[in-house]
Short mmCIF file of C-alpha atoms (C1' of nucleotides) in Angstrom, two decimals:
data_model
loop_
_atom_site.label_atom_id
_atom_site.label_comp_id
_atom_site.label_asym_id
_atom_site.label_seq_id
_atom_site.Cartn_x
_atom_site.Cartn_y
_atom_site.Cartn_z
CA MET A 1 0.08 18.28 -24.03
CA GLU A 2 0.61 18.04 -20.40
CA PRO A 3 3.77 19.10 -18.73
CA ARG A 4 3.26 16.77 -15.85
CA THR A 5 5.21 13.66 -15.58
CA LEU A 6 3.20 11.06 -13.92
CA GLN A 7 5.41 8.67 -12.22
CA LEU A 8 4.33 6.12 -9.76
CA MET A 9 7.66 4.96 -8.74
CA GLU A 10 8.28 3.24 -5.53
CA GLN A 11 11.67 4.43 -4.51
CA GLN A 12 12.61 1.71 -2.19
CA THR A 13 16.07 2.82 -1.61
CA GLN A 14 15.04 3.30 1.90
CA GLN A 15 16.28 1.78 5.02
CA GLN A 16 14.92 -1.60 5.57
CA ILE A 17 16.82 -2.99 8.38
CA GLU A 18 18.64 -5.59 6.56
CA ASP A 19 18.62 -7.96 9.41
CA GLY A 20 16.84 -10.88 8.08
CA GLY A 21 15.19 -12.08 11.18
CA ASN A 22 15.78 -9.96 14.17
CA ASN A 23 15.78 -6.32 14.81
CA GLN A 24 14.09 -4.11 17.32
CA ALA A 25 16.73 -3.51 19.83
CA ALA A 26 14.88 -3.07 23.04
CA GLY A 27 14.38 0.50 23.93
CA THR A 28 16.21 2.16 21.15
CA ASN A 29 13.76 1.51 18.42
CA ASN A 30 10.14 2.05 19.15
CA ARG A 31 8.73 2.19 15.72
CA TRP A 32 8.02 -0.92 13.86
CA ALA A 33 9.56 -1.40 10.48
CA PRO A 34 8.83 -4.41 8.37
CA THR A 35 11.62 -6.80 7.77
CA PRO A 36 12.21 -7.63 4.13
CA PRO A 37 10.33 -10.90 4.28
CA GLN A 38 7.46 -9.25 6.03
CA LEU A 39 7.36 -6.52 3.48
CA ARG A 40 7.50 -8.96 0.66
CA ILE A 41 4.61 -10.93 2.02
CA LEU A 42 2.54 -7.87 2.73
CA LYS A 43 3.11 -6.55 -0.73
CA GLY A 44 2.33 -9.88 -2.17
CA LEU A 45 -0.98 -9.84 -0.45
CA TYR A 46 -1.78 -6.34 -1.45
CA TYR A 47 -0.59 -6.15 -4.98
CA ASP A 48 -0.46 -9.64 -6.30
CA LYS A 49 -3.51 -10.97 -4.62
CA GLY A 50 -5.33 -7.70 -4.53
CA PHE A 51 -6.00 -8.23 -0.90
CA LYS A 52 -6.61 -4.82 0.51
CA TYR A 53 -9.30 -5.02 3.08
CA PRO A 54 -8.33 -7.41 5.80
CA THR A 55 -10.76 -8.04 8.52
CA PRO A 56 -9.53 -8.07 12.10
CA GLU A 57 -9.40 -11.82 12.00
CA GLN A 58 -7.36 -11.75 8.89
CA ILE A 59 -5.10 -9.18 10.38
CA GLN A 60 -4.42 -11.50 13.23
CA GLU A 61 -3.74 -14.28 10.87
CA ILE A 62 -1.37 -12.25 8.81
CA CYS A 63 0.35 -10.99 11.88
CA LEU A 64 0.75 -14.44 13.25
CA HIS A 65 2.26 -15.59 10.07
CA LEU A 66 4.61 -12.68 9.89
CA LYS A 67 5.86 -13.15 13.38
CA GLN A 68 8.34 -15.70 12.24
CA TYR A 69 10.09 -13.02 10.29
CA GLY A 70 10.43 -10.55 13.07
CA GLN A 71 8.56 -8.80 15.74
CA ILE A 72 5.22 -7.51 14.63
CA GLU A 73 1.90 -6.70 16.12
CA ASP A 74 -1.59 -6.60 14.83
CA LYS A 75 -1.73 -2.89 14.74
CA ASN A 76 1.30 -2.82 12.50
CA VAL A 77 -0.47 -4.89 9.95
CA PHE A 78 -3.55 -2.82 10.30
CA PHE A 79 -1.70 0.42 9.83
CA TRP A 80 0.28 -0.96 6.99
CA PHE A 81 -2.78 -1.73 4.96
CA GLN A 82 -4.45 1.45 5.91
CA ASN A 83 -1.52 3.58 4.98
CA LEU A 84 -0.96 1.86 1.70
CA LYS A 85 -4.55 2.26 0.73
CA ALA A 86 -4.60 5.87 1.75
CA ARG A 87 -1.44 6.71 -0.10
CA GLU A 88 -2.41 5.03 -3.27
CA ARG A 89 -5.64 6.83 -3.19
CA GLN A 90 -3.95 10.07 -2.45
CA LYS A 91 -1.66 9.58 -5.35
CA LEU A 92 -4.54 9.01 -7.66
CA LYS A 93 -6.26 12.05 -6.37
CA GLU A 94 -3.29 14.25 -6.90
CA PHE A 95 -2.73 13.14 -10.42
CA ARG A 96 -6.18 13.34 -11.74
CA ASN A 97 -7.66 16.02 -13.95
CA VAL A 98 -5.21 18.76 -13.65
CA PRO A 99 -6.93 21.81 -15.04
CA VAL A 100 -4.51 22.61 -17.75
CA GLY A 101 -6.45 25.36 -19.32
CA GLY A 102 -6.33 27.42 -16.25
CA SER A 103 -7.61 26.73 -12.85
CA LEU A 104 -11.17 27.66 -12.42
CA TYR A 105 -12.47 28.22 -9.02
CA LEU A 106 -16.12 28.20 -9.70
CA ASN A 107 -18.61 27.20 -7.18
CA PHE A 108 -20.94 24.80 -8.78
CA GLY A 109 -23.53 25.69 -6.32
CA SER A 110 -23.11 22.84 -3.93
CA THR A 111 -24.02 19.96 -6.09
CA SER A 112 -20.71 18.32 -5.85
CA SER A 113 -21.30 14.97 -4.35
CA THR A 114 -18.05 14.54 -2.62
CA SER A 115 -16.65 17.94 -2.99
CA THR A 116 -13.86 18.38 -0.63
CA ASP A 117 -12.66 21.45 -2.30
CA ARG A 118 -11.57 23.95 0.19
CA SER A 119 -10.01 27.07 -0.94
CA ILE A 120 -7.78 29.12 1.13
CA ASP A 121 -8.27 32.52 2.39
CA LEU A 122 -5.61 34.98 1.75
CA ASN A 123 -6.09 36.82 4.93
CA PHE A 124 -4.07 39.90 4.80
CA GLY A 125 -3.43 40.89 8.31
CA SER A 126 -6.43 39.35 9.83
CA ARG A 127 -5.17 36.76 12.22
CA VAL A 128 -1.50 37.16 12.47
CA GLY A 129 0.27 38.35 15.49
CA TYR A 130 3.22 40.55 15.40
CA GLY A 131 6.00 40.82 17.82
CA ALA A 132 7.42 44.02 19.02
CA ASP A 133 10.06 43.96 16.41
CA GLY A 134 7.62 43.45 13.65
CA SER A 135 8.31 39.82 13.07
CA ILE A 136 5.49 37.48 12.68
CA MET A 137 4.58 35.41 15.61
CA GLU A 138 3.21 32.29 14.12
CA GLN A 139 0.20 32.19 16.31
CA ARG A 140 -1.80 29.57 14.64
CA GLY A 141 -4.55 28.81 16.95
CA GLU A 142 -6.47 25.77 16.11
CA TYR A 143 -8.00 26.20 12.76
CA HIS A 144 -6.07 26.18 9.64
CA GLN A 145 -7.89 27.70 6.79
CA GLU A 146 -11.22 29.24 6.37
CA ILE A 147 -13.43 28.18 3.61
CA GLU A 148 -13.59 30.92 1.16
CA THR A 149 -13.62 30.76 -2.54
CA LEU A 150 -10.52 32.63 -3.29
CA PRO A 151 -8.05 31.69 -5.89
CA LEU A 152 -4.69 30.70 -4.78
CA PHE A 153 -3.09 32.80 -7.35
CA PRO A 154 -4.73 35.96 -8.52
CA MET A 155 -3.67 35.49 -12.06
CA HIS A 156 -1.33 33.50 -14.13
CA GLY A 157 1.38 35.96 -13.63
CA GLU A 158 4.44 35.19 -11.77
CA ASP A 159 4.07 36.72 -8.41
CA ILE A 160 1.96 36.19 -5.45
CA LEU A 161 3.95 38.43 -3.29
CA GLY A 162 4.68 41.13 -5.70
CA ASN A 163 1.22 41.45 -7.01
CA MET A 164 -0.58 41.93 -3.85
CA LYS A 165 1.14 45.15 -3.08
CA THR A 166 -1.17 46.91 -5.39
CA THR A 167 -4.34 45.32 -4.27
CA SER A 168 -6.87 47.17 -2.28
CA LYS A 169 -6.21 45.10 0.75
CA GLY A 170 -2.65 45.88 1.31
CA GLY A 171 -2.32 49.36 0.17
CA GLY A 172 -5.69 50.84 0.45
CA GLY A 173 -8.18 50.91 3.15
CA TYR A 174 -6.51 49.12 5.89
CA SER A 175 -7.34 51.20 8.88
CA GLY A 176 -5.42 49.65 11.63
CA GLY A 177 -2.47 50.26 13.73
CA SER A 178 -0.33 47.48 12.50
CA HIS A 179 1.21 47.25 9.17
CA ILE A 180 1.02 44.37 6.85
CA SER A 181 4.50 43.14 6.97
CA LEU A 182 5.06 41.48 3.72
CA GLU A 183 8.72 41.17 4.15
CA LEU A 184 8.50 39.18 7.26
CA SER A 185 10.83 36.34 7.08
CA LEU A 186 12.40 36.34 3.79
CA ASN A 187 15.86 35.47 4.88
CA SER A 188 15.05 32.73 7.23
CA TYR A 189 16.14 30.13 4.81
CA ARG A 190 18.84 29.86 2.39
CA ASP A 191 17.82 30.51 -1.08
CA ALA A 192 19.40 30.38 -4.43
CA ASP A 193 19.98 26.74 -4.12
CA MET A 194 20.12 25.90 -7.70
CA ALA A 195 20.39 28.32 -10.47
CA MET B 1 18.60 19.57 14.62
CA GLU B 2 20.05 16.88 16.61
CA PRO B 3 23.71 16.38 16.13
CA ARG B 4 23.97 12.71 16.29
CA THR B 5 27.56 12.45 17.15
CA LEU B 6 27.67 9.71 19.65
CA GLN B 7 24.93 7.58 18.41
CA LEU B 8 25.72 3.99 18.79
CA MET B 9 22.79 2.78 16.88
CA GLU B 10 23.61 0.06 14.55
CA GLN B 11 22.46 1.13 11.19
CA GLN B 12 23.31 -1.08 8.41
CA THR B 13 24.12 0.83 5.37
CA GLN B 14 21.27 -0.40 3.45
CA GLN B 15 20.71 -0.04 -0.23
CA GLN B 16 19.13 -3.35 -0.63
CA ILE B 17 16.42 -2.99 -3.13
CA GLU B 18 13.80 -5.25 -1.89
CA ASP B 19 11.58 -5.54 -4.84
CA GLY B 20 14.11 -6.87 -7.18
CA GLY B 21 12.68 -5.39 -10.30
CA ASN B 22 12.62 -1.75 -9.72
CA ASN B 23 15.98 -0.56 -10.74
CA GLN B 24 16.27 3.12 -10.66
CA ALA B 25 18.78 4.58 -12.98
CA ALA B 26 21.72 5.35 -10.86
CA GLY B 27 22.87 8.21 -12.94
CA THR B 28 19.83 10.39 -12.88
CA ASN B 29 19.53 12.55 -9.92
CA ASN B 30 15.96 12.49 -8.93
CA ARG B 31 15.61 14.71 -6.01
CA TRP B 32 13.62 17.77 -6.56
CA ALA B 33 14.91 21.09 -5.41
CA PRO B 34 12.86 24.24 -5.71
CA THR B 35 14.03 26.90 -8.04
CA PRO B 36 14.27 30.35 -6.50
CA PRO B 37 10.97 31.54 -7.90
CA GLN B 38 9.30 28.40 -6.73
CA LEU B 39 10.76 28.78 -3.32
CA ARG B 40 9.74 32.37 -3.12
CA ILE B 41 6.19 31.57 -4.02
CA LEU B 42 5.99 28.70 -1.61
CA LYS B 43 7.36 30.79 1.19
CA GLY B 44 5.00 33.53 0.32
CA LEU B 45 2.11 31.20 0.70
CA TYR B 46 3.33 29.72 3.89
CA TYR B 47 4.64 32.69 5.77
CA ASP B 48 2.96 35.71 4.38
CA LYS B 49 -0.43 34.23 3.93
CA GLY B 50 -0.28 31.68 6.62
CA PHE B 51 -1.28 29.06 4.18
CA LYS B 52 -0.09 25.85 5.63
CA TYR B 53 -2.67 23.21 4.99
CA PRO B 54 -3.22 22.81 1.30
CA THR B 55 -5.74 20.31 0.19
CA PRO B 56 -4.87 17.98 -2.65
CA GLU B 57 -6.72 20.21 -5.03
CA GLN B 58 -4.77 23.19 -3.90
CA ILE B 59 -1.59 21.23 -4.15
CA GLN B 60 -2.40 20.63 -7.73
CA GLU B 61 -3.09 24.23 -8.26
CA ILE B 62 0.10 25.36 -6.64
CA CYS B 63 2.05 22.81 -8.54
CA LEU B 64 0.54 23.88 -11.76
CA HIS B 65 1.54 27.44 -11.22
CA LEU B 66 4.98 26.51 -10.15
CA LYS B 67 5.59 24.48 -13.23
CA GLN B 68 6.45 27.50 -15.23
CA TYR B 69 9.46 28.01 -13.05
CA GLY B 70 10.85 24.58 -13.33
CA GLN B 71 9.99 20.96 -13.12
CA ILE B 72 7.87 20.13 -10.15
CA GLU B 73 5.35 17.55 -9.14
CA ASP B 74 2.47 17.43 -6.80
CA LYS B 75 4.24 15.38 -4.28
CA ASN B 76 7.02 17.94 -4.09
CA VAL B 77 4.58 20.57 -3.03
CA PHE B 78 2.99 18.19 -0.63
CA PHE B 79 6.27 17.27 0.98
CA TRP B 80 7.41 20.83 1.06
CA PHE B 81 4.50 21.88 3.18
CA GLN B 82 4.66 18.82 5.34
CA ASN B 83 8.31 19.26 6.03
CA LEU B 84 8.08 22.92 6.75
CA LYS B 85 5.28 22.40 9.18
CA ALA B 86 7.01 19.54 10.85
CA ARG B 87 10.25 21.38 11.23
CA GLU B 88 8.74 24.46 12.65
CA ARG B 89 6.94 22.32 15.12
CA GLN B 90 10.13 20.58 15.94
CA LYS B 91 11.96 23.80 16.52
CA LEU B 92 9.30 25.09 18.81
CA LYS B 93 9.43 21.92 20.76
CA GLU B 94 13.12 22.22 21.20
CA PHE B 95 12.94 25.78 22.32
CA ARG B 96 10.59 25.15 25.12
CA ASN B 97 12.99 22.77 26.66
CA VAL B 98 15.19 25.54 27.88
CA PRO B 99 15.88 25.11 31.60
CA VAL B 100 15.43 28.77 32.41
CA GLY B 101 12.30 29.05 34.41
CA GLY B 102 12.67 25.75 36.09
CA SER B 103 9.47 24.27 34.87
CA LEU B 104 10.50 20.83 34.02
CA TYR B 105 8.04 18.25 33.07
CA LEU B 106 8.26 14.84 34.46
CA ASN B 107 6.24 12.35 32.67
CA PHE B 108 6.13 8.86 33.88
CA GLY B 109 5.64 7.07 30.73
CA SER B 110 3.63 4.02 31.39
CA THR B 111 5.75 1.60 29.57
CA SER B 112 2.84 -0.71 28.98
CA SER B 113 4.77 -3.76 29.87
CA THR B 114 2.37 -6.12 28.23
CA SER B 115 2.78 -4.57 24.89
CA THR B 116 4.79 -7.38 23.53
CA ASP B 117 1.74 -9.42 23.04
CA ARG B 118 -0.85 -8.54 20.57
CA SER B 119 -3.20 -6.73 22.84
CA ILE B 120 -4.68 -4.31 20.50
CA ASP B 121 -8.07 -3.80 19.22
CA LEU B 122 -8.55 -3.79 15.56
CA ASN B 123 -12.21 -3.21 15.56
CA PHE B 124 -12.10 0.49 15.74
CA GLY B 125 -11.33 1.10 12.17
CA SER B 126 -12.77 -1.78 10.34
CA ARG B 127 -16.31 -2.66 10.35
CA VAL B 128 -17.09 -6.17 9.49
CA GLY B 129 -20.48 -7.59 9.41
CA TYR B 130 -21.20 -11.07 10.49
CA GLY B 131 -24.21 -12.96 9.52
CA ALA B 132 -26.22 -15.00 11.90
CA ASP B 133 -24.38 -18.07 10.88
CA GLY B 134 -21.09 -16.47 11.54
CA SER B 135 -20.10 -16.08 7.99
CA ILE B 136 -18.25 -13.02 7.10
CA MET B 137 -20.05 -10.46 5.15
CA GLU B 138 -18.99 -7.94 2.70
CA GLN B 139 -16.97 -5.31 4.34
CA ARG B 140 -17.43 -2.56 1.88
CA GLY B 141 -20.08 -1.46 -0.45
CA GLU B 142 -17.72 -1.63 -3.30
CA TYR B 143 -16.74 -4.25 -5.70
CA HIS B 144 -13.33 -5.19 -4.60
CA GLN B 145 -12.90 -8.85 -4.97
CA GLU B 146 -14.43 -10.77 -2.20
CA ILE B 147 -12.09 -12.57 0.02
CA GLU B 148 -14.26 -14.35 2.40
CA THR B 149 -12.73 -17.40 3.79
CA LEU B 150 -9.29 -16.17 3.18
CA PRO B 151 -6.82 -18.90 2.81
CA LEU B 152 -4.20 -16.34 3.32
CA PHE B 153 -1.27 -18.51 4.03
CA PRO B 154 -1.20 -21.99 2.73
CA MET B 155 1.25 -23.34 5.18
CA HIS B 156 4.09 -22.25 7.27
CA GLY B 157 6.24 -21.65 4.34
CA GLU B 158 6.22 -18.36 2.67
CA ASP B 159 4.09 -19.01 -0.30
CA ILE B 160 1.44 -16.44 -0.58
CA LEU B 161 1.10 -16.50 -4.23
CA GLY B 162 1.37 -20.13 -4.79
CA ASN B 163 -0.98 -22.77 -3.61
CA MET B 164 -3.24 -22.02 -0.81
CA LYS B 165 -4.65 -24.57 1.43
CA THR B 166 -7.89 -24.01 3.17
CA THR B 167 -7.31 -22.66 6.57
CA SER B 168 -10.96 -22.99 7.44
CA LYS B 169 -10.97 -19.80 9.31
CA GLY B 170 -14.14 -18.16 8.33
CA GLY B 171 -15.92 -20.80 6.42
CA GLY B 172 -16.97 -23.26 8.96
CA GLY B 173 -14.89 -22.82 12.00
CA TYR B 174 -16.04 -19.48 13.05
CA SER B 175 -18.71 -19.66 15.65
CA GLY B 176 -20.75 -16.60 16.10
CA GLY B 177 -20.05 -14.83 19.29
CA SER B 178 -16.35 -15.10 19.73
CA HIS B 179 -15.67 -11.59 18.88
CA ILE B 180 -12.16 -10.47 19.13
CA SER B 181 -12.11 -7.44 21.26
CA LEU B 182 -8.75 -6.76 22.56
CA GLU B 183 -7.69 -3.75 24.28
CA LEU B 184 -6.35 -1.06 22.06
CA SER B 185 -3.56 0.30 24.07
CA LEU B 186 -2.04 2.50 21.56
CA ASN B 187 0.17 4.62 23.65
CA SER B 188 -0.49 8.16 22.78
CA TYR B 189 2.48 10.03 23.90
CA ARG B 190 1.22 12.99 22.12
CA ASP B 191 1.65 16.05 24.25
CA ALA B 192 0.40 19.46 23.54
CA ASP B 193 2.56 20.66 20.80
CA MET B 194 0.21 22.42 18.54
CA ALA B 195 -0.39 25.41 20.69
"C1'" DA C 1 38.39 15.96 3.14
"C1'" DG C 2 35.39 15.14 6.74
"C1'" DT C 3 31.64 16.78 9.27
"C1'" DA C 4 27.46 19.29 10.11
"C1'" DT C 5 23.31 21.06 8.49
"C1'" DA C 6 19.32 21.81 5.54
"C1'" DT C 7 15.89 19.60 3.34
"C1'" DG C 8 13.55 16.26 0.10
"C1'" DA C 9 11.39 11.89 0.64
"C1'" DA C 10 9.37 8.01 3.00
"C1'" DT C 11 6.48 5.85 6.22
"C1'" DG C 12 4.67 4.30 10.77
"C1'" DA C 13 1.24 6.01 13.84
"C1'" DA C 14 -2.49 8.62 15.18
"C1'" DA C 15 -6.41 11.86 14.91
"C1'" DG C 16 -10.74 13.21 13.07
"C1'" DC D 1 -11.54 6.62 5.10
"C1'" DT D 2 -9.03 11.13 5.08
"C1'" DT D 3 -5.69 14.08 6.88
"C1'" DT D 4 -2.02 15.19 9.83
"C1'" DC D 5 1.87 14.30 13.01
"C1'" DA D 6 6.34 12.38 14.14
"C1'" DT D 7 10.44 10.24 13.08
"C1'" DT D 8 13.70 8.71 10.13
"C1'" DC D 9 16.54 8.09 5.99
"C1'" DA D 10 19.12 10.21 2.05
"C1'" DT D 11 21.69 13.53 0.11
"C1'" DA D 12 23.14 18.03 -1.62
"C1'" DT D 13 25.39 21.92 0.21
"C1'" DA D 14 27.83 24.71 3.69
"C1'" DC D 15 31.21 24.91 7.04
"C1'" DT D 16 35.67 24.27 9.50
#
DNA sequence: AGTATATGAATGAAAG
DNA sequence: CTTTCATTCATATACT
């Protein structure tokens, strides 16, 4: 039914400075990382006890308790909870109701209660700078994407790049001096990684 | 791109799975790599269209379209954009360090020598309401389980999930008025890099 | 083969 | 709370 494979794995094959009680060499490491006991306790609070919204007082208490397992500050505890909450929520958001039957980009008026749907604009040659050699100049100013109800992909074909050569934007009535360089930086990266 | 040749950092070769129950199959290679069509489409979005900040909904949409070219998940798309943005930023930051013009920036980083203590403010992000009697109030309009008096840690062992003894933090010992307001000295070393 | 690099993945920290 | 930035780890691949 659905081709997606929902996996919520944890992938903890990460570095977790194995030092059981002391890390944080002065000067060389400026970013806190939980020691294994600290991480175990924090996870125990979050997952096992369902404790997800610590107050500042509770953060202090947790931090104080965790200090015996390594250097830690209040803000570390605060950020830890905040990040975990945010990322779990993000994960749920990404995996919910994938429009399998085709993505529909309909504006439901504006009755969406918490509609954070922003579509991209496919600005063909509107705000891109070009160098003298024709290469793109990556001049992103301050704003990322305009809000415009445009589909990401024009159809369920296979090409975003190939298809837009025949659109009216690129080939037709562009009355400007510059060209729409579609072949800007195709070889910047290695491709053909895997077959 | 920092050739770490003479790094003397002590990095324990880790691989200690902390959770003790999550055993990933060692045989399956689970690192996604974009297929050439996927990579072409992603690059087309990023470079040609300047599309660099996909929302979660758009990530889903991109992922859906890319699924016909190979196995892919939402988080792959998410990470792909994040990494590409980060690495372009990083490259730009390296390039402006060229000692050609002679404009060298000296920044006296205030080392915040009292940062070893917990001198941060945790009130900026969490809003907690206190009643007139000093009792803690609900901190969210939701239904997450209330944890008011919080016997977080029973004793100075490490038993979060076991017995909990009453720490009497919020229940009776909290007088109204002693509001923890520390100083929030989160050093923001963040220079102008997004220009 | 060993090393360097490219890049996926993870996460602490910060901004909005 | 949501989104983004920065840094780091992990590893497949390219290079010498």
